[in-house]
CSV table of N, CA and C in Angstrom, one decimal:
chain,number,residue,atom,x,y,z
M,1,MET,N,-85.7,-214.6,-94.7
M,1,MET,CA,-84.2,-215.7,-95.1
M,1,MET,C,-83.2,-215.1,-95.3
M,2,ALA,N,-82.5,-214.8,-94.4
M,2,ALA,CA,-81.0,-213.8,-94.5
M,2,ALA,C,-80.7,-214.4,-96.4
M,3,LEU,N,-78.6,-213.4,-97.3
M,3,LEU,CA,-79.1,-213.9,-98.6
M,3,LEU,C,-77.3,-213.4,-98.3
M,4,SER,N,-76.9,-214.5,-98.5
M,4,SER,CA,-75.6,-214.0,-98.1
M,4,SER,C,-74.4,-213.4,-100.1
M,5,ILE,N,-73.7,-212.9,-100.4
M,5,ILE,CA,-73.3,-212.9,-102.2
M,5,ILE,C,-71.7,-214.0,-101.9
M,6,ARG,N,-71.1,-214.7,-102.0
M,6,ARG,CA,-70.5,-215.8,-101.5
M,6,ARG,C,-69.9,-216.2,-102.2
M,7,LEU,N,-68.5,-217.0,-102.5
M,7,LEU,CA,-67.7,-218.0,-102.7
M,7,LEU,C,-68.2,-219.2,-102.2
M,8,SER,N,-68.3,-220.0,-103.8
M,8,SER,CA,-67.8,-221.6,-103.3
M,8,SER,C,-67.3,-222.0,-103.9
M,9,ARG,N,-66.7,-222.8,-103.4
M,9,ARG,CA,-65.0,-223.1,-103.0
M,9,ARG,C,-65.2,-224.2,-104.9
M,10,GLY,N,-64.8,-224.5,-106.0
M,10,GLY,CA,-64.9,-225.3,-106.7
M,10,GLY,C,-63.1,-225.8,-106.8
M,11,GLY,N,-62.9,-226.2,-108.5
M,11,GLY,CA,-61.5,-226.7,-108.5
M,11,GLY,C,-60.8,-228.0,-107.3
M,12,SER,N,-59.2,-228.6,-108.1
M,12,SER,CA,-59.1,-229.3,-107.4
M,12,SER,C,-58.0,-228.6,-105.9
M,13,LYS,N,-57.5,-229.6,-105.3
M,13,LYS,CA,-56.5,-229.6,-104.4
M,13,LYS,C,-55.7,-229.1,-104.8
M,14,LYS,N,-55.1,-227.7,-104.1
M,14,LYS,CA,-54.4,-227.2,-104.9
M,14,LYS,C,-54.4,-225.6,-106.2
M,15,ARG,N,-55.7,-226.7,-106.1
M,15,ARG,CA,-56.1,-225.8,-107.7
M,15,ARG,C,-57.2,-225.1,-107.7
M,16,PRO,N,-57.9,-223.8,-106.8
M,16,PRO,CA,-58.5,-223.3,-106.5
M,16,PRO,C,-59.6,-222.7,-107.7
M,17,TYR,N,-60.6,-222.4,-108.2
M,17,TYR,CA,-61.0,-222.0,-108.4
M,17,TYR,C,-63.3,-221.7,-107.8
M,18,TYR,N,-63.2,-220.4,-107.7
M,18,TYR,CA,-64.7,-220.9,-106.9
M,18,TYR,C,-65.4,-220.1,-108.4
M,19,ARG,N,-67.3,-219.7,-108.0
M,19,ARG,CA,-68.3,-219.3,-108.3
M,19,ARG,C,-69.1,-218.2,-107.0
M,20,ILE,N,-69.3,-216.7,-108.2
M,20,ILE,CA,-69.5,-216.2,-107.1
M,20,ILE,C,-70.8,-216.5,-107.0
M,21,VAL,N,-71.4,-217.3,-105.9
M,21,VAL,CA,-73.6,-217.2,-106.4
M,21,VAL,C,-74.1,-216.2,-104.9
M,22,VAL,N,-74.7,-216.2,-105.6
M,22,VAL,CA,-76.1,-215.9,-104.0
M,22,VAL,C,-76.8,-216.9,-103.5
M,23,ALA,N,-76.4,-217.3,-102.3
M,23,ALA,CA,-77.2,-218.7,-101.2
M,23,ALA,C,-77.5,-218.2,-99.9
M,24,ASP,N,-78.3,-218.4,-99.6
M,24,ASP,CA,-79.1,-218.5,-98.3
M,24,ASP,C,-78.1,-218.7,-97.3
M,25,ALA,N,-77.2,-217.9,-96.3
M,25,ALA,CA,-76.3,-217.6,-95.5
M,25,ALA,C,-77.0,-218.8,-95.1
M,26,ARG,N,-78.0,-219.2,-94.8
M,26,ARG,CA,-77.7,-220.6,-94.1
M,26,ARG,C,-77.2,-222.4,-94.9
M,27,SER,N,-76.9,-222.1,-95.7
M,27,SER,CA,-76.3,-223.2,-96.5
M,27,SER,C,-75.2,-222.8,-96.5
M,28,PRO,N,-74.2,-224.5,-95.9
M,28,PRO,CA,-72.7,-225.1,-96.5
M,28,PRO,C,-72.0,-224.0,-98.1
M,29,ARG,N,-70.7,-223.7,-97.1
M,29,ARG,CA,-70.1,-223.1,-99.0
M,29,ARG,C,-70.4,-223.5,-100.0
M,30,ASP,N,-70.1,-224.6,-100.1
M,30,ASP,CA,-69.6,-225.8,-101.4
M,30,ASP,C,-71.2,-225.9,-101.8
M,31,GLY,N,-72.6,-225.5,-100.3
M,31,GLY,CA,-74.2,-226.6,-100.9
M,31,GLY,C,-74.8,-226.1,-102.2
M,32,LYS,N,-75.4,-226.1,-101.5
M,32,LYS,CA,-77.0,-225.5,-102.4
M,32,LYS,C,-76.9,-223.4,-102.5
M,33,PHE,N,-77.6,-223.2,-104.2
M,33,PHE,CA,-77.5,-221.3,-103.9
M,33,PHE,C,-78.3,-221.4,-105.1
M,34,ILE,N,-78.5,-219.9,-105.3
M,34,ILE,CA,-80.0,-220.2,-105.9
M,34,ILE,C,-80.1,-218.9,-107.4
M,35,GLU,N,-78.4,-218.5,-107.3
M,35,GLU,CA,-78.0,-217.7,-108.6
M,35,GLU,C,-76.6,-218.0,-108.5
M,36,LYS,N,-76.3,-218.4,-109.7
M,36,LYS,CA,-74.6,-217.9,-110.3
M,36,LYS,C,-74.2,-216.5,-110.5
M,37,ILE,N,-73.9,-215.8,-110.5
M,37,ILE,CA,-73.6,-214.6,-110.9
M,37,ILE,C,-72.1,-213.5,-110.9
M,38,GLY,N,-71.5,-215.3,-111.4
M,38,GLY,CA,-69.6,-214.9,-111.6
M,38,GLY,C,-69.1,-216.0,-111.3
M,39,ASN,N,-67.6,-215.8,-111.1
M,39,ASN,CA,-66.3,-216.7,-111.3
M,39,ASN,C,-65.6,-215.8,-111.0
M,40,TYR,N,-64.4,-216.5,-110.0
M,40,TYR,CA,-62.9,-215.6,-109.9
M,40,TYR,C,-62.1,-216.9,-109.5
M,41,ASN,N,-60.5,-216.6,-110.5
M,41,ASN,CA,-59.5,-217.6,-110.5
M,41,ASN,C,-58.6,-217.2,-109.9
M,42,PRO,N,-58.0,-217.1,-108.9
M,42,PRO,CA,-57.3,-216.6,-108.7
M,42,PRO,C,-55.7,-217.4,-108.8
M,43,LEU,N,-55.7,-217.4,-109.0
M,43,LEU,CA,-54.3,-218.5,-110.5
M,43,LEU,C,-53.8,-218.0,-110.8
M,44,LEU,N,-54.7,-216.8,-112.3
M,44,LEU,CA,-54.3,-216.4,-113.4
M,44,LEU,C,-54.3,-214.9,-112.4
M,45,ALA,N,-53.5,-214.8,-113.9
M,45,ALA,CA,-52.0,-213.3,-112.9
M,45,ALA,C,-53.4,-212.2,-113.0
M,46,LYS,N,-52.6,-210.9,-111.8
M,46,LYS,CA,-53.8,-210.4,-110.9
M,46,LYS,C,-54.9,-209.4,-112.6
M,47,ASP,N,-53.5,-208.8,-113.3
M,47,ASP,CA,-54.9,-208.1,-115.0
M,47,ASP,C,-54.7,-208.6,-115.5
M,48,ALA,N,-54.3,-210.4,-115.5
M,48,ALA,CA,-55.7,-210.9,-116.0
M,48,ALA,C,-57.4,-210.5,-115.8
M,49,GLU,N,-57.6,-210.2,-117.7
M,49,GLU,CA,-59.2,-210.2,-116.9
M,49,GLU,C,-59.9,-210.9,-117.3
M,50,ASN,N,-60.0,-211.9,-117.0
M,50,ASN,CA,-60.8,-213.5,-117.0
M,50,ASN,C,-60.4,-213.2,-115.8
M,51,ARG,N,-60.1,-213.2,-114.8
M,51,ARG,CA,-59.9,-213.4,-113.3
M,51,ARG,C,-61.1,-213.5,-112.1
M,52,ILE,N,-61.5,-212.4,-112.9
M,52,ILE,CA,-63.1,-212.5,-111.7
M,52,ILE,C,-63.8,-211.7,-113.4
M,53,VAL,N,-64.7,-212.5,-112.9
M,53,VAL,CA,-66.3,-212.2,-114.6
M,53,VAL,C,-67.6,-212.4,-113.6
M,54,LEU,N,-68.3,-211.1,-113.8
M,54,LEU,CA,-68.9,-210.6,-112.4
M,54,LEU,C,-70.2,-210.0,-113.1
M,55,ASP,N,-71.3,-210.5,-113.6
M,55,ASP,CA,-72.1,-210.5,-113.8
M,55,ASP,C,-72.8,-209.4,-113.2
M,56,ALA,N,-73.0,-208.2,-113.5
M,56,ALA,CA,-72.8,-206.6,-112.8
M,56,ALA,C,-74.5,-206.9,-112.9
M,57,GLU,N,-75.2,-206.7,-113.9
M,57,GLU,CA,-77.1,-206.6,-113.2
M,57,GLU,C,-77.3,-207.2,-112.2
M,58,ARG,N,-76.8,-209.1,-112.7
M,58,ARG,CA,-77.5,-209.7,-110.9
M,58,ARG,C,-77.4,-209.4,-110.2
M,59,ALA,N,-75.5,-208.6,-109.8
M,59,ALA,CA,-75.4,-208.3,-108.8
M,59,ALA,C,-76.1,-207.3,-107.5
M,60,LYS,N,-76.6,-206.4,-108.5
M,60,LYS,CA,-77.8,-205.2,-108.3
M,60,LYS,C,-78.5,-205.4,-108.1
M,61,TYR,N,-78.8,-206.5,-108.7
M,61,TYR,CA,-80.6,-207.2,-108.2
M,61,TYR,C,-80.6,-207.5,-106.8
M,62,TRP,N,-79.0,-208.4,-107.2
M,62,TRP,CA,-79.0,-208.9,-105.6
M,62,TRP,C,-79.3,-208.6,-104.1
M,63,LEU,N,-78.1,-207.5,-105.1
M,63,LEU,CA,-78.1,-205.9,-103.3
M,63,LEU,C,-79.2,-205.2,-102.8
M,64,SER,N,-79.6,-205.3,-103.9
M,64,SER,CA,-81.5,-204.3,-103.9
M,64,SER,C,-82.2,-205.1,-103.1
M,65,ASN,N,-81.9,-206.6,-103.3
M,65,ASN,CA,-83.1,-207.9,-102.5
M,65,ASN,C,-83.0,-207.9,-100.6
M,66,GLY,N,-81.0,-206.8,-101.0
M,66,GLY,CA,-81.5,-207.3,-99.2
M,66,GLY,C,-79.6,-209.1,-98.8
M,67,ALA,N,-79.5,-208.6,-99.9
M,67,ALA,CA,-77.9,-209.9,-100.3
M,67,ALA,C,-77.1,-208.7,-99.2
M,68,GLN,N,-76.1,-209.4,-99.0
M,68,GLN,CA,-75.6,-209.1,-98.1
M,68,GLN,C,-74.3,-210.1,-98.3
M,69,PRO,N,-72.3,-209.0,-98.8
M,69,PRO,CA,-71.9,-209.7,-100.0
M,69,PRO,C,-70.8,-209.6,-98.2
M,70,THR,N,-70.1,-211.5,-99.0
M,70,THR,CA,-68.4,-211.2,-98.0
M,70,THR,C,-67.5,-209.8,-98.2
M,71,ASP,N,-66.4,-210.3,-97.3
M,71,ASP,CA,-65.4,-209.0,-97.2
M,71,ASP,C,-65.3,-209.8,-98.6
M,72,ARG,N,-65.2,-210.2,-98.9
M,72,ARG,CA,-63.6,-210.5,-100.1
M,72,ARG,C,-64.9,-210.7,-101.8
M,73,VAL,N,-66.2,-210.6,-101.4
M,73,VAL,CA,-66.8,-210.7,-102.5
M,73,VAL,C,-66.5,-208.6,-103.0
M,74,ALA,N,-67.7,-208.2,-101.6
M,74,ALA,CA,-67.2,-206.8,-100.8
M,74,ALA,C,-65.8,-206.0,-101.6
M,75,ARG,N,-64.8,-205.9,-101.8
M,75,ARG,CA,-63.1,-206.3,-102.7
M,75,ARG,C,-63.9,-206.4,-103.8
M,76,PHE,N,-64.5,-207.1,-104.8
M,76,PHE,CA,-66.0,-207.4,-106.4
M,76,PHE,C,-66.1,-206.4,-106.8
M,77,LEU,N,-66.8,-206.4,-105.3
M,77,LEU,CA,-68.2,-205.2,-105.8
M,77,LEU,C,-67.4,-203.6,-106.1
M,78,ASP,N,-66.1,-203.5,-105.2
M,78,ASP,CA,-65.9,-202.6,-104.7
M,78,ASP,C,-65.3,-202.3,-105.9
M,79,VAL,N,-64.3,-203.0,-107.0
M,79,VAL,CA,-62.9,-203.1,-108.3
M,79,VAL,C,-64.6,-202.8,-109.5
M,80,ALA,N,-65.7,-203.9,-109.1
M,80,ALA,CA,-66.5,-203.3,-110.3
M,80,ALA,C,-67.2,-202.0,-110.2
M,81,GLY,N,-67.1,-201.6,-108.8
M,81,GLY,CA,-67.5,-199.8,-108.7
M,81,GLY,C,-69.5,-200.1,-109.3
M,82,ILE,N,-69.9,-201.8,-108.2
M,82,ILE,CA,-70.8,-201.9,-108.4
M,82,ILE,C,-71.2,-201.0,-106.8
M,83,ARG,N,-70.3,-201.3,-105.9
M,83,ARG,CA,-71.4,-201.1,-104.2
M,83,ARG,C,-69.6,-200.2,-103.9
M,84,GLU,N,-69.9,-199.4,-103.0
M,84,GLU,CA,-68.5,-199.0,-102.2
M,84,GLU,C,-67.6,-199.6,-101.3
M,85,ARG,N,-66.8,-199.8,-101.4
M,85,ARG,CA,-66.9,-200.5,-99.5
M,85,ARG,C,-66.2,-199.5,-98.6
M,86,ALA,N,-66.4,-200.1,-97.5
M,86,ALA,CA,-65.8,-199.0,-95.9
M,86,ALA,C,-64.3,-199.1,-96.3
M,87,ALA,N,-63.0,-198.3,-95.8
M,87,ALA,CA,-62.2,-198.2,-95.3
M,87,ALA,C,-62.2,-199.2,-94.5
M,88,ARG,N,-61.3,-200.3,-94.2
M,88,ARG,CA,-61.6,-200.9,-93.0
M,88,ARG,C,-60.0,-199.8,-91.9
M,89,SER,N,-60.2,-199.9,-90.8
M,89,SER,CA,-58.6,-199.2,-90.1
M,89,SER,C,-58.0,-200.7,-89.1
M,90,ASN,N,-57.2,-201.1,-88.7
M,90,ASN,CA,-57.6,-201.5,-88.0
M,90,ASN,C,-55.8,-201.9,-87.7
M,91,PRO,N,-55.9,-200.9,-86.3
M,91,PRO,CA,-53.8,-200.4,-85.9
M,91,PRO,C,-53.5,-201.8,-85.1
M,92,ASN,N,-54.6,-202.2,-84.5
M,92,ASN,CA,-54.0,-203.0,-83.5
M,92,ASN,C,-52.7,-204.4,-84.9
M,93,LYS,N,-53.7,-204.6,-86.0
M,93,LYS,CA,-52.3,-205.6,-86.9
M,93,LYS,C,-51.5,-205.7,-86.8
M,94,GLY,N,-50.3,-204.4,-86.7
M,94,GLY,CA,-48.9,-205.0,-86.7
M,94,GLY,C,-48.6,-205.5,-85.1
M,95,LYS,N,-49.9,-204.8,-84.5
M,95,LYS,CA,-48.6,-205.7,-82.9
M,95,LYS,C,-48.8,-206.4,-82.3
M,96,PRO,N,-47.5,-207.0,-82.4
M,96,PRO,CA,-47.2,-208.4,-81.5
M,96,PRO,C,-48.0,-209.5,-80.4
M,97,GLY,N,-48.1,-210.3,-80.3
M,97,GLY,CA,-48.8,-210.8,-79.1
M,97,GLY,C,-48.9,-210.4,-77.6
M,98,GLU,N,-49.1,-211.6,-76.0
M,98,GLU,CA,-48.1,-211.4,-74.5
M,98,GLU,C,-47.5,-212.1,-75.0
M,99,LYS,N,-47.4,-213.1,-75.2
M,99,LYS,CA,-46.1,-213.9,-74.9
M,99,LYS,C,-44.4,-213.5,-75.9
M,100,ALA,N,-45.4,-212.5,-77.7
M,100,ALA,CA,-44.0,-211.7,-77.7
M,100,ALA,C,-43.1,-210.6,-77.5
M,101,THR,N,-44.2,-209.9,-76.9
M,101,THR,CA,-43.6,-209.1,-75.9
M,101,THR,C,-43.0,-209.4,-75.0
M,102,GLU,N,-43.5,-210.9,-73.8
M,102,GLU,CA,-42.1,-210.6,-73.0
M,102,GLU,C,-41.4,-211.5,-73.2
M,103,ARG,N,-41.8,-212.0,-74.4
M,103,ARG,CA,-40.0,-212.0,-75.4
M,103,ARG,C,-38.8,-211.7,-74.6
M,104,ALA,N,-39.9,-210.5,-76.0
M,104,ALA,CA,-38.6,-208.9,-76.8
M,104,ALA,C,-38.6,-208.1,-75.5
M,105,GLU,N,-38.7,-208.6,-74.7
M,105,GLU,CA,-38.7,-207.9,-73.2
M,105,GLU,C,-37.4,-208.4,-72.4
M,106,GLU,N,-37.9,-210.1,-72.4
M,106,GLU,CA,-36.2,-210.8,-71.6
M,106,GLU,C,-35.4,-210.4,-73.2
M,107,ARG,N,-35.6,-210.2,-73.2
M,107,ARG,CA,-34.3,-211.1,-74.9
M,107,ARG,C,-33.6,-209.4,-74.4
M,108,ALA,N,-33.8,-208.2,-74.9
M,108,ALA,CA,-33.7,-206.2,-73.6
M,108,ALA,C,-32.9,-206.8,-72.5
M,109,GLU,N,-33.2,-207.3,-71.8
M,109,GLU,CA,-33.0,-207.2,-69.9
M,109,GLU,C,-32.0,-208.1,-70.4
M,110,LYS,N,-31.3,-208.9,-71.2
M,110,LYS,CA,-31.1,-209.7,-71.1
M,110,LYS,C,-29.7,-209.2,-72.1
M,111,LEU,N,-29.8,-208.7,-72.8
M,111,LEU,CA,-29.4,-207.6,-73.8
M,111,LEU,C,-28.6,-206.7,-73.1
M,112,LYS,N,-28.4,-206.0,-71.9
M,112,LYS,CA,-28.7,-204.2,-71.5
M,112,LYS,C,-27.8,-205.9,-70.8
M,113,ALA,N,-28.2,-206.5,-70.2
M,113,ALA,CA,-26.8,-207.2,-68.7
M,113,ALA,C,-25.6,-207.7,-69.0
M,114,GLN,N,-25.7,-208.0,-71.3
M,114,GLN,CA,-24.7,-208.4,-71.7
M,114,GLN,C,-23.8,-207.6,-71.9
M,115,GLU,N,-24.0,-205.9,-71.9
M,115,GLU,CA,-23.1,-205.2,-72.5
M,115,GLU,C,-22.8,-204.4,-70.9
M,116,GLU,N,-23.4,-204.2,-69.9
M,116,GLU,CA,-23.1,-203.8,-69.0
M,116,GLU,C,-21.9,-204.8,-68.0
M,117,ALA,N,-21.9,-205.9,-69.1
M,117,ALA,CA,-21.2,-206.7,-67.9
M,117,ALA,C,-20.1,-206.7,-69.4
M,118,ALA,N,-19.8,-206.7,-70.1
M,118,ALA,CA,-19.5,-205.7,-70.6
M,118,ALA,C,-17.8,-205.0,-70.6
M,119,ALA,N,-18.8,-203.8,-69.6
M,119,ALA,CA,-18.5,-202.0,-70.3
M,119,ALA,C,-17.3,-203.0,-68.7
M,120,ALA,N,-17.8,-203.4,-67.7
M,120,ALA,CA,-17.6,-203.0,-66.2
M,120,ALA,C,-16.7,-204.1,-66.7
M,121,ALA,N,-16.4,-205.3,-67.8
M,121,ALA,CA,-14.7,-206.1,-67.0
M,121,ALA,C,-13.3,-205.0,-68.0
M,122,ALA,N,-14.3,-204.5,-69.3
M,122,ALA,CA,-13.2,-203.5,-69.5
M,122,ALA,C,-13.0,-202.1,-69.0
M,123,ALA,N,-14.0,-201.8,-68.0
M,123,ALA,CA,-13.2,-200.9,-67.2
M,123,ALA,C,-12.3,-202.0,-65.9
M,124,ALA,N,-12.9,-203.4,-65.6
M,124,ALA,CA,-11.3,-203.3,-64.6
M,124,ALA,C,-10.8,-203.7,-64.6
M,125,PRO,N,-10.2,-203.8,-66.3
M,125,PRO,CA,-8.4,-203.4,-66.4
M,125,PRO,C,-7.8,-203.0,-66.2
M,126,ALA,N,-8.8,-201.8,-66.9
M,126,ALA,CA,-8.5,-200.4,-66.5
M,126,ALA,C,-7.4,-199.1,-65.7
M,127,GLU,N,-8.6,-199.9,-64.9
M,127,GLU,CA,-7.9,-199.6,-63.3
M,127,GLU,C,-7.1,-200.3,-62.8
M,128,GLU,N,-7.1,-202.1,-62.5
M,128,GLU,CA,-5.8,-202.6,-62.7
M,128,GLU,C,-4.9,-202.0,-63.0
M,129,ALA,N,-4.5,-201.7,-63.9
M,129,ALA,CA,-3.6,-200.7,-64.4
M,129,ALA,C,-2.5,-200.5,-64.5
M,130,PRO,N,-3.3,-198.9,-63.6
M,130,PRO,CA,-3.1,-197.8,-63.0
M,130,PRO,C,-2.3,-198.1,-62.3
M,131,ALA,N,-2.4,-199.4,-61.5
M,131,ALA,CA,-2.2,-200.1,-59.8
M,131,ALA,C,-0.7,-200.8,-60.0
M,132,ALA,N,-0.9,-201.5,-60.8
M,132,ALA,CA,0.3,-201.9,-61.6
M,132,ALA,C,1.1,-201.5,-61.6
M,133,ASP,N,1.2,-200.3,-62.9
M,133,ASP,CA,2.5,-199.4,-63.1
M,133,ASP,C,3.2,-199.0,-61.8
M,134,ALA,N,1.7,-198.3,-61.1
M,134,ALA,CA,2.5,-198.8,-59.6
M,134,ALA,C,3.2,-198.5,-59.2
M,135,GLU,N,2.7,-200.4,-58.8
M,135,GLU,CA,3.5,-201.1,-58.1
M,135,GLU,C,5.0,-201.2,-58.7
M,136,THR,N,5.3,-200.5,-60.2
M,136,THR,CA,6.0,-200.9,-60.5
M,136,THR,C,7.0,-200.9,-60.4
M,137,ALA,N,6.7,-199.4,-60.3
M,137,ALA,CA,7.6,-197.9,-60.2
M,137,ALA,C,8.0,-197.8,-59.2
M,138,GLU,N,7.3,-197.9,-58.2
M,138,GLU,CA,7.9,-198.3,-56.7
M,138,GLU,C,9.3,-199.2,-56.7
M,139,ALA,N,9.0,-201.0,-56.7
M,139,ALA,CA,10.2,-201.4,-56.7
M,139,ALA,C,11.4,-200.8,-57.6
């Protein structure tokens, strides 16, 4: 049986409260679990001591029995010093998608065309002005 240490949601609408539970990986998120080993209240301040309450001894026991923590619970275990969490790196996270890059390229092309048109418009009267001065000088 594959075990996972995960969050089980409780609380009312827009007021989440989570229990940290050990459950069969196939059971539903808020369904049957084997043991409750802590709780997490995200509404409390980040420095509040009872924001995350975790029974470290039971967590170590279940980890030794092969339970796999979810990403969020792995963060909690790392903060508690129970299990080291490997640093994750996603260099593509900040890159925009295909459509966004296409729109940015189109915007850059339009801006470049506007700048060229403005430069040409500014250069055209400057060229016409000396020609107009020459005509007035001849007359």
